[in-house]
């Protein structure tokens, strides 16, 4: 077999797939070009889900006839001054959108700068035609027809016309949200979805966001960063994150850091598995953010991610100030009264205990936010718990009606075996076995890590501080007081060779303070050359082990279901901190194989 270079046309088609993966991506590129051209009005028309035809028209600066050919060439852009790739004010600057689109569709670029004649150029699946005169108003009109018609492999990856069209219209709406000063018209399959004049930010948000009137207005600044927009109060949430619009320097992004920050900020305020409605605009100096890391510019890279994350979380927390998770009603009523009064961020990080008015643990549906009782009963050390967790003895033993909903991939708990493994059955008929300790340890670790990311693990004062005798190790350990405090352990010197533990991580309130301290210290001291973040995380893994339900502890039905739901909502919960699986799934085929039926 001989190695051949791809013909340039084919290479372009392959590269184009990176930028242009679906109609929505085309709309984004074309609207961003129109914005860069200083348009005051942009019209987006979609037919056949945008696969058939996309037309984006603007009244911006236009392109001179002599430049049309260049505009559709690869790596051609009018937007880089010198070699300044950093302080970019423009949205698109990769100089390949039009070329990429032209490689995988029929592209007609017609333009008329003010005071000149109009001209157009057609690119048909990579073949560039001649420039010809065209009649149009001043501005630019780009039509994209028959997307991927000559690239069947990509066509196959598109979803239905309906959902591609919806996604394309959605990106146009999102861009409209970020640019209220620009008039926008969006038409999908002949239906006008949006017709907005140039207006204020508030007017545009009210037009585009569901329940905008009920949302909290955000405005926070710190060290050159600004967070503005709207977010729903904890009492108003959605089952999906579809109504979250995130922007960095007015660019719509699907950025992980922001999503996580939003999730962390809501932790303990909004039930697990629910999502706030949000339009968040993060603005920061151009040199603090690299927007060029992702082909479609959906992800960005921050120069100081920890700063940004901390700022966004605390700004959101402040916006939520005075609100807390409402007591969970028996019926799924979402609009519960907001508890007045400020809420301490440290407390808010603690997993919410069921409120006083909430039903006991066995009631009906397994509640994903149900805390597992962590405190073994009969411990000598009493923690200042706000709401004592139910002890195993007081927990009801009656099994709940198993719920096996399709949205619960780990199914409903059926039984516990060997006091160590949970047996569950899923809606699609598979058997799931869960290692209760490994799974809970992973969940606890994730919670602690999320808390650490916000600035520190929430601490809880011990009613009776504990003296830990450490001998010659005491001074070494006291040097670590600051990192230990971030891990939730508050310590003080206590005479020669001893340390006083005053505070423990609130999530681990029931664990033995002396063991917690020694394990955390061991982890911090191991491999001192490693970065602090790595050592802190290792320490958290050790701590999580203590706070977690032991193998050998009896769990009731509600507790088991709660654990299953928590695993589902925890990232990376399929393996424990040591890399072992936390659960395994045996579907019918696997079971039949075990019994030699196939
Ligand atoms: P980029 O936007 O990265 O520069 P594109 O391929 O999207 O690359 O566009 C190439 C060039 O064509 C732009 O730099 C710009 O000069 C011109 N252009 C594209 N769309 C428009 C438009 N709507 N109005 C004016 N000029 C445009
Ligand atoms: Mg562009």
Coordinates of C-alpha atoms and ligand atoms in Angstrom, one line a residue:
X1 CA 0.0 0.0 0.0
X2 CA 1.4 3.4 -0.9
X3 CA 1.1 6.5 1.2
X4 CA -0.5 9.4 -0.7
X5 CA -1.1 13.0 0.2
X6 CA -4.8 13.8 0.3
X7 CA -5.9 16.0 -2.5
X8 CA -6.2 19.6 -1.0
X9 CA -10.0 19.6 -1.6
X10 CA -10.4 16.5 0.5
X11 CA -8.1 17.7 3.2
X12 CA -10.1 20.9 3.4
X13 CA -13.3 18.9 3.8
X14 CA -11.8 17.0 6.7
X15 CA -10.5 20.1 8.4
X16 CA -13.9 21.8 7.8
X17 CA -15.6 19.2 9.9
X18 CA -13.8 20.6 12.9
X19 CA -15.3 24.0 12.5
X20 CA -18.5 23.1 10.8
X21 CA -20.0 20.1 12.5
X22 CA -23.7 21.0 12.2
X23 CA -25.9 23.9 11.0
X24 CA -25.7 25.5 14.4
X25 CA -22.0 25.9 14.0
X26 CA -22.4 27.5 10.6
X27 CA -24.9 30.0 12.1
X28 CA -22.5 30.8 14.9
X29 CA -19.7 31.6 12.5
X30 CA -21.8 33.7 10.2
X31 CA -23.5 35.7 12.9
X32 CA -20.1 36.3 14.5
X33 CA -18.7 37.6 11.2
X34 CA -21.7 39.9 10.9
X35 CA -21.1 41.2 14.5
X36 CA -17.4 41.7 13.6
X37 CA -18.5 43.7 10.6
X38 CA -20.3 46.1 12.9
X39 CA -23.8 45.1 11.9
X40 CA -26.8 47.0 13.5
X41 CA -29.2 44.4 12.3
X42 CA -28.8 40.7 11.6
X43 CA -31.4 38.3 10.0
X44 CA -31.0 34.6 10.2
X45 CA -33.2 32.4 8.1
X46 CA -33.2 28.6 8.4
X47 CA -34.9 26.1 6.1
X48 CA -34.8 22.4 6.2
X49 CA -33.2 22.5 9.6
X50 CA -30.4 24.6 8.3
X51 CA -29.2 21.6 6.3
X52 CA -31.2 22.8 3.4
X53 CA -30.5 26.4 3.6
X54 CA -29.0 29.0 6.0
X55 CA -29.1 32.7 5.1
X56 CA -27.4 35.3 7.3
X57 CA -27.9 38.9 6.3
X58 CA -26.4 42.0 7.9
X59 CA -26.1 45.7 7.3
X60 CA -22.4 45.8 8.4
X61 CA -19.3 47.1 6.6
X62 CA -19.4 44.7 3.7
X63 CA -16.6 43.3 1.6
X64 CA -15.1 45.0 -1.4
X65 CA -15.6 43.0 -4.6
X66 CA -11.8 42.7 -5.0
X67 CA -11.6 41.0 -1.6
X68 CA -14.3 38.4 -2.1
X69 CA -12.0 35.7 -3.4
X70 CA -9.7 36.3 -0.4
X71 CA -12.5 36.1 2.1
X72 CA -13.3 32.5 1.1
X73 CA -9.7 31.4 1.0
X74 CA -8.2 29.4 3.9
X75 CA -6.3 31.3 6.5
X76 CA -7.5 34.6 5.1
X77 CA -8.7 37.1 7.6
X78 CA -8.9 40.8 7.9
X79 CA -8.8 40.6 11.7
X80 CA -5.3 40.1 12.9
X81 CA -3.1 43.1 13.2
X82 CA 0.5 42.2 13.0
X83 CA 1.1 39.1 15.0
X84 CA -1.2 40.1 17.9
X85 CA -3.1 36.9 18.5
X86 CA -3.8 37.7 22.1
X87 CA -5.6 41.0 22.6
X88 CA -8.3 40.1 20.0
X89 CA -11.5 42.1 20.1
X90 CA -13.0 40.2 17.3
X91 CA -15.1 37.0 17.5
X92 CA -13.7 35.1 14.6
X93 CA -10.1 35.3 13.6
X94 CA -9.0 31.9 12.6
X95 CA -9.7 32.9 9.0
X96 CA -11.2 29.6 8.0
X97 CA -14.9 29.7 8.6
X98 CA -16.0 30.8 5.1
X99 CA -13.4 28.5 3.5
X100 CA -14.6 25.6 5.7
X101 CA -18.2 26.2 5.0
X102 CA -17.5 26.5 1.3
X103 CA -15.7 23.1 1.4
X104 CA -18.8 21.2 2.6
X105 CA -21.7 23.1 1.1
X106 CA -22.7 25.6 -1.6
X107 CA -21.7 29.0 -0.2
X108 CA -22.9 32.2 -1.8
X109 CA -21.2 35.3 -0.4
X110 CA -22.8 38.5 -1.6
X111 CA -21.7 41.9 -0.3
X112 CA -21.8 45.6 -0.9
X113 CA -19.7 48.1 1.1
X114 CA -21.5 51.4 1.5
X115 CA -21.0 53.6 -1.6
X116 CA -19.9 50.7 -3.8
X117 CA -21.6 48.2 -6.1
X118 CA -22.5 44.8 -4.9
X119 CA -20.7 41.6 -5.9
X120 CA -21.0 37.9 -5.2
X121 CA -18.9 34.8 -5.3
X122 CA -20.0 31.1 -5.1
X123 CA -18.0 28.3 -3.6
X124 CA -19.5 24.9 -4.4
X125 CA -18.0 22.1 -2.3
X126 CA -14.5 23.6 -2.5
X127 CA -14.6 24.9 -6.0
X128 CA -14.4 28.7 -6.1
X129 CA -16.4 30.4 -8.9
X130 CA -15.8 33.8 -10.4
X131 CA -16.8 37.1 -8.8
X132 CA -19.9 38.5 -10.4
X133 CA -22.0 41.6 -9.9
X134 CA -24.9 41.3 -7.5
X135 CA -27.8 43.5 -6.4
X136 CA -28.3 43.9 -2.7
X137 CA -28.5 46.5 0.1
X138 CA -25.3 47.6 1.7
X139 CA -24.0 44.9 4.0
X140 CA -23.4 41.2 3.5
X141 CA -25.6 38.2 2.7
X142 CA -24.2 34.7 3.1
X143 CA -26.3 31.7 1.9
X144 CA -25.3 28.2 2.7
X145 CA -27.1 25.5 0.9
X146 CA -27.1 21.7 1.0
X147 CA -24.7 21.3 3.9
X148 CA -22.7 18.1 3.7
X149 CA -24.4 17.0 0.5
X150 CA -21.1 15.8 -0.8
X151 CA -19.8 14.5 2.6
X152 CA -22.2 11.6 3.4
X153 CA -20.1 10.5 6.4
X154 CA -20.9 13.8 8.1
X155 CA -24.4 14.0 7.0
X156 CA -24.9 10.7 8.8
X157 CA -23.9 12.3 12.1
X158 CA -26.6 15.0 11.9
X159 CA -29.7 14.6 13.9
X160 CA -33.2 15.1 12.6
X161 CA -34.0 18.2 10.5
X162 CA -36.1 19.3 13.4
X163 CA -33.5 19.1 16.1
X164 CA -30.7 20.5 13.9
X165 CA -33.0 23.4 13.1
X166 CA -33.9 23.9 16.8
X167 CA -30.2 23.9 17.7
X168 CA -29.3 26.4 15.0
X169 CA -32.1 28.7 16.0
X170 CA -31.0 28.4 19.6
X171 CA -27.5 29.5 18.9
X172 CA -28.9 32.5 17.0
X173 CA -31.0 33.4 20.1
X174 CA -28.0 32.9 22.4
X175 CA -25.9 35.3 20.3
X176 CA -28.8 37.8 20.3
X177 CA -28.8 37.6 24.1
X178 CA -25.2 38.7 24.1
X179 CA -25.7 41.6 21.7
X180 CA -28.9 43.5 22.7
X181 CA -27.7 46.6 20.8
X182 CA -28.0 44.6 17.6
X183 CA -31.5 44.0 16.1
X184 CA -32.1 40.3 15.4
X185 CA -34.6 38.5 13.3
X186 CA -34.6 34.7 13.5
X187 CA -36.8 32.7 11.2
X188 CA -37.1 28.9 11.2
X189 CA -39.0 27.0 8.5
X190 CA -41.0 30.2 7.7
X191 CA -41.9 30.9 11.4
X192 CA -40.4 34.0 12.9
X193 CA -39.0 33.0 16.3
X194 CA -37.5 36.3 17.2
X195 CA -37.9 39.8 16.0
X196 CA -36.0 42.1 18.3
X197 CA -35.0 45.7 17.7
X198 CA -31.9 47.2 19.1
X199 CA -32.7 47.4 22.8
X200 CA -31.2 47.4 26.3
X201 CA -29.6 44.4 28.0
X202 CA -32.5 44.0 30.4
X203 CA -35.1 44.2 27.6
X204 CA -33.3 41.6 25.6
X205 CA -32.9 39.2 28.5
X206 CA -36.6 39.6 29.4
X207 CA -37.5 38.8 25.8
X208 CA -35.3 35.7 25.6
X209 CA -35.4 34.1 29.1
X210 CA -38.2 32.2 30.5
X211 CA -39.5 33.6 33.8
X212 CA -37.0 36.5 33.5
X213 CA -39.1 38.5 36.0
X214 CA -38.5 35.9 38.7
X215 CA -34.7 35.8 38.3
X216 CA -32.0 37.3 40.5
X217 CA -30.0 40.1 38.9
X218 CA -26.3 39.6 39.2
X219 CA -23.5 42.1 39.3
X220 CA -20.1 41.5 40.8
X221 CA -16.6 42.8 40.1
X222 CA -13.3 41.7 41.4
X223 CA -9.8 42.4 40.1
X224 CA -10.8 43.3 36.6
X225 CA -13.4 40.6 36.3
X226 CA -17.1 41.3 36.1
X227 CA -20.0 38.9 36.4
X228 CA -23.4 40.0 35.3
X229 CA -26.6 38.6 34.1
X230 CA -29.5 36.7 35.7
X231 CA -29.8 33.5 37.7
X232 CA -32.9 31.8 39.1
X233 CA -33.4 31.7 42.8
X234 CA -32.9 28.2 44.3
X235 CA -36.7 27.8 44.4
X236 CA -36.9 27.9 40.7
X237 CA -35.0 25.1 38.8
X238 CA -35.1 23.0 35.8
X239 CA -34.6 19.3 35.1
X240 CA -32.0 20.1 32.4
X241 CA -29.3 22.6 31.9
X242 CA -30.7 23.8 28.6
X243 CA -31.7 27.2 29.9
X244 CA -28.2 28.0 31.0
X245 CA -26.5 30.6 28.7
X246 CA -22.8 31.2 29.5
X247 CA -20.7 33.9 28.0
X248 CA -17.1 34.9 28.3
X249 CA -16.4 38.4 26.9
X250 CA -19.8 38.2 25.2
X251 CA -18.9 34.9 23.4
X252 CA -21.3 32.1 24.1
X253 CA -19.3 29.2 25.6
X254 CA -20.0 25.7 26.8
X255 CA -17.1 26.2 29.2
X256 CA -16.5 23.5 31.8
X257 CA -15.1 25.7 34.5
X258 CA -18.2 28.0 34.4
X259 CA -20.6 25.0 34.4
X260 CA -18.8 23.5 37.4
X261 CA -18.7 26.9 39.2
X262 CA -22.5 27.2 38.7
X263 CA -23.0 23.7 39.9
X264 CA -20.8 24.2 43.0
X265 CA -22.5 27.5 43.8
X266 CA -25.8 25.8 43.8
X267 CA -24.7 22.8 45.8
X268 CA -26.8 22.5 48.9
X269 CA -29.2 25.1 47.6
X270 CA -30.8 23.3 44.7
X271 CA -31.6 19.7 44.8
X272 CA -29.1 17.3 43.2
X273 CA -30.1 16.7 39.6
X274 CA -31.9 20.0 39.1
X275 CA -30.4 23.0 37.3
X276 CA -30.8 26.8 37.7
X277 CA -31.9 29.0 34.8
X278 CA -29.1 31.3 34.1
X279 CA -27.6 33.9 31.7
X280 CA -24.1 34.6 33.0
X281 CA -21.8 37.1 31.4
X282 CA -18.2 36.9 32.5
X283 CA -16.1 39.8 31.3
X284 CA -12.4 39.9 31.8
X285 CA -9.3 41.5 30.2
X286 CA -8.6 39.8 26.8
X287 CA -5.1 38.7 27.9
X288 CA -6.6 36.8 30.8
X289 CA -8.4 34.4 28.5
X290 CA -7.5 32.4 25.4
X291 CA -10.5 31.8 23.2
X292 CA -8.6 29.9 20.5
X293 CA -8.3 26.5 22.2
X294 CA -11.4 25.0 20.7
X295 CA -12.2 24.7 16.9
X296 CA -15.7 26.1 17.5
X297 CA -14.4 28.4 20.2
X298 CA -16.9 26.9 22.6
X299 CA -14.3 26.4 25.3
X300 CA -11.9 28.9 26.6
X301 CA -8.7 28.8 28.7
X302 CA -8.3 31.1 31.6
X303 CA -4.8 32.4 32.6
X304 CA -5.8 32.1 36.3
X305 CA -8.6 29.5 36.4
X306 CA -8.7 29.3 40.2
X307 CA -9.2 33.0 40.5
X308 CA -12.0 32.9 37.9
X309 CA -13.7 29.9 39.5
X310 CA -13.5 31.4 43.0
X311 CA -14.9 34.7 41.8
X312 CA -17.8 33.2 39.9
X313 CA -18.8 30.9 42.8
X314 CA -18.7 33.6 45.4
X315 CA -20.5 36.1 43.1
X316 CA -23.3 33.5 42.7
X317 CA -23.3 32.6 46.3
X318 CA -23.8 36.3 47.1
X319 CA -26.6 36.5 44.7
X320 CA -28.2 33.5 46.4
X321 CA -27.6 35.1 49.8
X322 CA -30.6 35.0 52.0
X323 CA -32.0 31.9 50.2
X324 CA -31.6 28.3 51.1
X325 CA -33.0 25.0 50.0
X326 CA -36.6 25.0 51.0
X327 CA -37.9 22.2 53.2
X328 CA -38.6 19.4 50.8
X329 CA -42.4 19.0 50.5
X330 CA -43.9 15.5 50.2
X331 CA -45.4 16.4 46.9
X332 CA -43.2 17.7 44.1
X333 CA -44.1 21.3 44.5
X334 CA -41.2 23.5 43.5
X335 CA -42.3 26.9 44.6
X336 CA -41.7 26.8 48.3
X337 CA -41.1 29.9 50.5
X338 CA -37.6 31.3 50.6
X339 CA -36.1 31.2 54.1
X340 CA -35.0 34.7 54.9
X341 CA -31.8 35.8 56.4
X342 CA -28.2 35.5 55.2
X343 CA -26.6 32.2 54.8
X344 CA -23.0 31.5 55.7
X345 CA -21.3 30.1 52.7
X346 CA -19.5 27.5 54.8
X347 CA -22.7 26.2 56.0
X348 CA -24.3 26.2 52.6
X349 CA -21.6 23.8 51.4
X350 CA -22.7 21.2 53.8
X351 CA -25.1 18.7 52.2
X352 CA -28.6 19.8 53.2
X353 CA -30.2 17.8 55.9
X354 CA -33.9 17.2 55.4
X355 CA -35.8 20.1 56.8
X356 CA -37.9 19.7 59.9
X357 CA -41.1 19.6 57.9
X358 CA -39.8 17.0 55.5
X359 CA -41.0 13.4 55.5
X360 CA -39.1 10.7 57.1
X361 CA -36.5 8.8 55.1
X362 CA -38.7 6.0 54.0
X363 CA -41.3 8.2 52.3
X364 CA -42.0 7.2 48.7
X365 CA -39.5 8.1 46.1
X366 CA -35.9 7.8 47.0
X367 CA -34.6 11.3 47.5
X368 CA -31.3 11.9 45.8
X369 CA -30.5 14.6 48.4
X370 CA -31.1 12.4 51.3
X371 CA -27.9 12.4 53.4
X372 CA -26.6 9.2 54.5
X373 CA -26.2 9.0 58.2
X374 CA -22.5 9.3 58.6
X375 CA -22.2 9.3 62.3
X376 CA -21.9 5.9 63.9
X377 CA -24.1 6.0 67.0
X378 CA -22.5 6.1 70.5
X379 CA -19.4 8.0 69.7
X380 CA -17.8 9.7 72.6
X381 CA -17.1 13.0 70.8
X382 CA -20.2 15.1 70.1
X383 CA -20.1 17.5 67.2
X384 CA -22.2 20.6 67.0
X385 CA -24.5 19.2 64.4
X386 CA -27.2 21.5 63.3
X387 CA -29.5 18.6 62.6
X388 CA -28.5 15.3 64.0
X389 CA -28.4 12.6 61.4
X390 CA -30.8 9.7 62.0
X391 CA -28.9 6.9 63.6
X392 CA -29.2 3.4 62.0
X393 CA -31.3 2.3 64.9
X394 CA -33.8 5.0 64.5
X395 CA -33.9 4.7 60.7
X396 CA -37.0 3.0 59.4
X397 CA -36.5 -0.5 58.2
X398 CA -39.6 -0.9 55.9
X399 CA -38.4 -1.0 52.3
X400 CA -39.8 1.6 49.9
X401 CA -41.6 0.7 46.8
X402 CA -38.7 0.2 44.4
X403 CA -38.5 2.9 41.8
X404 CA -36.9 1.9 38.6
X405 CA -37.2 5.0 36.4
X406 CA -35.3 5.2 33.1
X407 CA -33.5 8.3 34.2
X408 CA -32.0 6.3 37.0
X409 CA -29.3 4.2 35.3
X410 CA -28.5 2.4 38.5
X411 CA -32.1 1.4 39.0
X412 CA -33.9 0.7 42.3
X413 CA -32.4 -1.0 45.3
X414 CA -33.8 -4.5 45.9
X415 CA -31.7 -5.8 48.8
X416 CA -28.4 -5.6 50.6
X417 CA -26.2 -8.6 50.7
X418 CA -23.3 -9.4 53.2
X419 CA -24.1 -6.0 54.7
X420 CA -21.7 -4.7 52.0
X421 CA -23.3 -4.8 48.6
X422 CA -26.4 -3.2 47.3
X423 CA -28.4 -5.2 44.7
X424 CA -30.5 -3.1 42.3
X425 CA -32.6 -3.7 39.2
X426 CA -32.7 -1.1 36.4
X427 CA -35.6 -0.1 34.2
X428 CA -34.0 -1.8 31.2
X429 CA -33.8 -5.0 33.1
X430 CA -30.2 -5.2 34.3
X431 CA -28.8 -6.3 37.7
X432 CA -26.6 -3.8 39.4
X433 CA -24.2 -4.5 42.3
X434 CA -22.8 -1.7 44.3
X435 CA -19.9 -1.7 46.7
X436 CA -21.5 0.6 49.3
X437 CA -18.3 1.7 51.0
X438 CA -16.4 2.3 47.8
X439 CA -19.2 4.3 46.3
X440 CA -19.9 6.4 49.3
X441 CA -16.2 7.1 49.7
X442 CA -16.1 8.4 46.1
X443 CA -19.1 10.6 46.6
X444 CA -17.7 12.1 49.8
X445 CA -14.3 12.7 48.2
X446 CA -16.0 14.6 45.3
X447 CA -18.0 16.7 47.7
X448 CA -14.9 17.6 49.7
X449 CA -13.0 18.4 46.5
X450 CA -15.8 20.6 45.3
X451 CA -15.7 22.4 48.6
X452 CA -11.9 22.8 48.5
X453 CA -12.3 24.3 45.1
X454 CA -14.4 27.1 46.5
X455 CA -11.8 28.0 49.1
X456 CA -12.0 25.3 51.7
X457 CA -13.9 22.5 53.2
X458 CA -16.7 23.6 55.6
X459 CA -15.6 23.1 59.2
X460 CA -17.7 22.2 62.2
X461 CA -16.6 23.0 65.7
X462 CA -16.3 20.1 68.1
X463 CA -18.3 20.5 71.3
X464 CA -15.4 19.0 73.2
X465 CA -12.1 19.6 71.4
X466 CA -9.9 16.5 71.2
X467 CA -6.3 16.3 72.4
X468 CA -4.1 14.2 70.1
X469 CA -0.7 13.1 71.4
X470 CA 1.8 13.2 68.6
X471 CA 5.2 13.4 70.4
X472 CA 7.9 14.7 68.2
X473 CA 5.6 14.9 65.2
X474 CA 3.5 17.7 66.8
X475 CA 5.7 20.6 65.6
X476 CA 5.8 19.3 62.0
X477 CA 2.1 18.9 62.0
X478 CA 1.5 22.4 63.4
X479 CA 3.5 23.8 60.5
X480 CA 0.8 22.3 58.3
X481 CA -2.0 24.1 60.1
X482 CA -3.0 26.3 57.1
X483 CA -3.4 23.5 54.6
X484 CA -5.1 21.4 57.2
X485 CA -7.6 24.2 57.9
X486 CA -8.4 24.2 54.1
X487 CA -9.2 20.5 54.5
X488 CA -11.6 21.3 57.3
X489 CA -9.3 20.5 60.3
X490 CA -8.8 23.3 62.8
X491 CA -5.8 22.6 65.1
X492 CA -3.9 24.4 67.8
X493 CA -0.8 23.7 69.8
X494 CA -1.5 22.0 73.1
X495 CA 1.7 21.8 75.2
X496 CA 4.7 19.9 74.1
X497 CA 4.0 17.0 71.9
X498 CA 0.3 17.4 71.6
X499 CA -2.2 19.1 69.3
X500 CA -5.8 20.2 70.0
X501 CA -8.3 19.5 67.3
X502 CA -11.1 22.1 67.5
X503 CA -12.8 21.7 64.2
X504 CA -13.4 18.8 61.8
X505 CA -14.9 18.8 58.2
X506 CA -18.6 19.2 58.6
X507 CA -19.2 16.4 56.2
X508 CA -17.2 14.0 58.4
X509 CA -18.6 15.1 61.7
X510 CA -19.0 11.6 63.0
X511 CA -15.5 10.4 62.3
X512 CA -12.7 10.1 64.9
X513 CA -10.9 13.5 64.9
X514 CA -7.6 12.0 65.9
X515 CA -7.6 9.5 63.0
X516 CA -8.7 12.3 60.6
X517 CA -5.9 14.5 61.7
X518 CA -3.2 11.8 61.4
X519 CA -4.4 10.6 58.0
X520 CA -4.6 14.1 56.6
X521 CA -1.1 14.9 58.0
X522 CA 0.3 11.7 56.6
X523 CA -1.0 12.4 53.1
X524 CA 0.3 16.0 53.2
X525 CA 3.7 14.9 54.2
X526 CA 4.0 12.1 51.7
X527 CA 5.9 13.2 48.6
X528 CA 6.4 16.8 49.7
X529 CA 7.8 17.6 46.2
X530 CA 4.3 17.2 44.7
X531 CA 2.2 20.3 44.1
X532 CA 0.1 21.3 47.1
X533 CA -3.1 20.8 45.1
X534 CA -2.2 17.1 44.5
X535 CA -1.3 16.6 48.2
X536 CA -4.5 18.2 49.3
X537 CA -6.5 16.0 47.0
X538 CA -4.7 12.9 48.3
X539 CA -5.5 14.0 51.8
X540 CA -9.1 14.4 50.9
X541 CA -9.2 10.9 49.5
X542 CA -8.0 9.6 52.9
X543 CA -10.5 11.7 54.8
X544 CA -13.3 10.6 52.5
X545 CA -12.6 7.0 53.6
X546 CA -13.4 7.9 57.2
X547 CA -16.6 9.6 56.6
X548 CA -18.0 6.9 54.4
X549 CA -20.5 4.2 55.2
X550 CA -18.6 1.2 56.2
X551 CA -18.9 -2.2 54.6
X552 CA -20.8 -4.2 57.1
X553 CA -23.3 -1.5 57.9
X554 CA -27.0 -2.3 57.4
X555 CA -28.8 0.1 55.1
X556 CA -32.5 0.5 54.7
X557 CA -34.2 0.8 51.3
X558 CA -34.3 4.6 51.3
X559 CA -30.7 4.8 52.2
X560 CA -29.7 2.4 49.5
X561 CA -31.8 4.3 46.9
X562 CA -30.3 7.6 48.0
X563 CA -26.8 6.2 47.6
X564 CA -27.7 5.0 44.1
X565 CA -29.0 8.5 43.1
X566 CA -25.9 10.1 44.6
X567 CA -23.6 7.9 42.6
X568 CA -25.5 8.8 39.4
X569 CA -25.1 12.5 40.1
X570 CA -21.4 12.4 41.1
X571 CA -18.8 12.8 38.3
X572 CA -16.4 9.8 38.0
X573 CA -18.4 7.8 40.6
X574 CA -18.0 4.6 38.7
X575 CA -14.5 4.1 40.3
X576 CA -13.5 4.8 43.8
X577 CA -10.5 7.0 44.8
X578 CA -8.3 3.9 44.5
X579 CA -9.5 3.2 41.0
X580 CA -11.5 0.1 41.8
X581 CA -15.1 -0.1 40.4
X582 CA -17.8 1.1 42.7
X583 CA -20.5 -0.8 40.9
X584 CA -20.9 -3.4 38.2
X585 CA -23.8 -4.0 35.9
X586 CA -24.9 -7.4 34.6
X587 CA -27.5 -7.2 31.8
X588 CA -29.5 -10.1 30.6
X589 CA -26.9 -11.2 28.1
X590 CA -24.2 -11.2 30.8
X591 CA -26.4 -13.2 33.2
X592 CA -27.3 -15.7 30.4
X593 CA -23.6 -16.1 29.7
X594 CA -22.9 -16.9 33.4
X595 CA -25.6 -19.6 33.3
X596 CA -24.3 -21.0 30.0
X597 CA -27.5 -20.1 28.2
X598 CA -25.6 -18.6 25.4
Ligands
LIG1 P1 -12.5 35.2 10.1 O1 -13.8 35.6 10.6 O2 -11.8 34.3 11.1 O3 -11.6 36.4 9.7 P2 -13.9 34.0 8.0 O4 -13.6 32.9 7.1 O5 -15.1 33.9 8.9 O6 -12.6 34.3 8.8 O7 -14.1 35.4 7.2 C1 -13.0 35.8 6.4 C2 -13.1 37.3 6.1 O8 -14.2 37.7 5.4 C3 -13.2 38.1 7.4 O9 -11.9 38.4 8.0 C4 -13.8 39.4 6.9 O10 -12.9 40.3 6.4 C5 -14.7 38.9 5.8 N1 -16.1 38.7 6.2 C6 -16.7 37.6 6.4 N2 -18.0 37.8 6.7 C7 -18.2 39.1 6.7 C8 -19.4 39.9 6.9 N3 -20.6 39.4 7.3 N4 -19.2 41.3 6.7 C9 -18.0 41.8 6.4 N5 -16.9 41.0 6.2 C10 -17.0 39.7 6.3
LIG2 MG1 -15.3 34.4 11.0

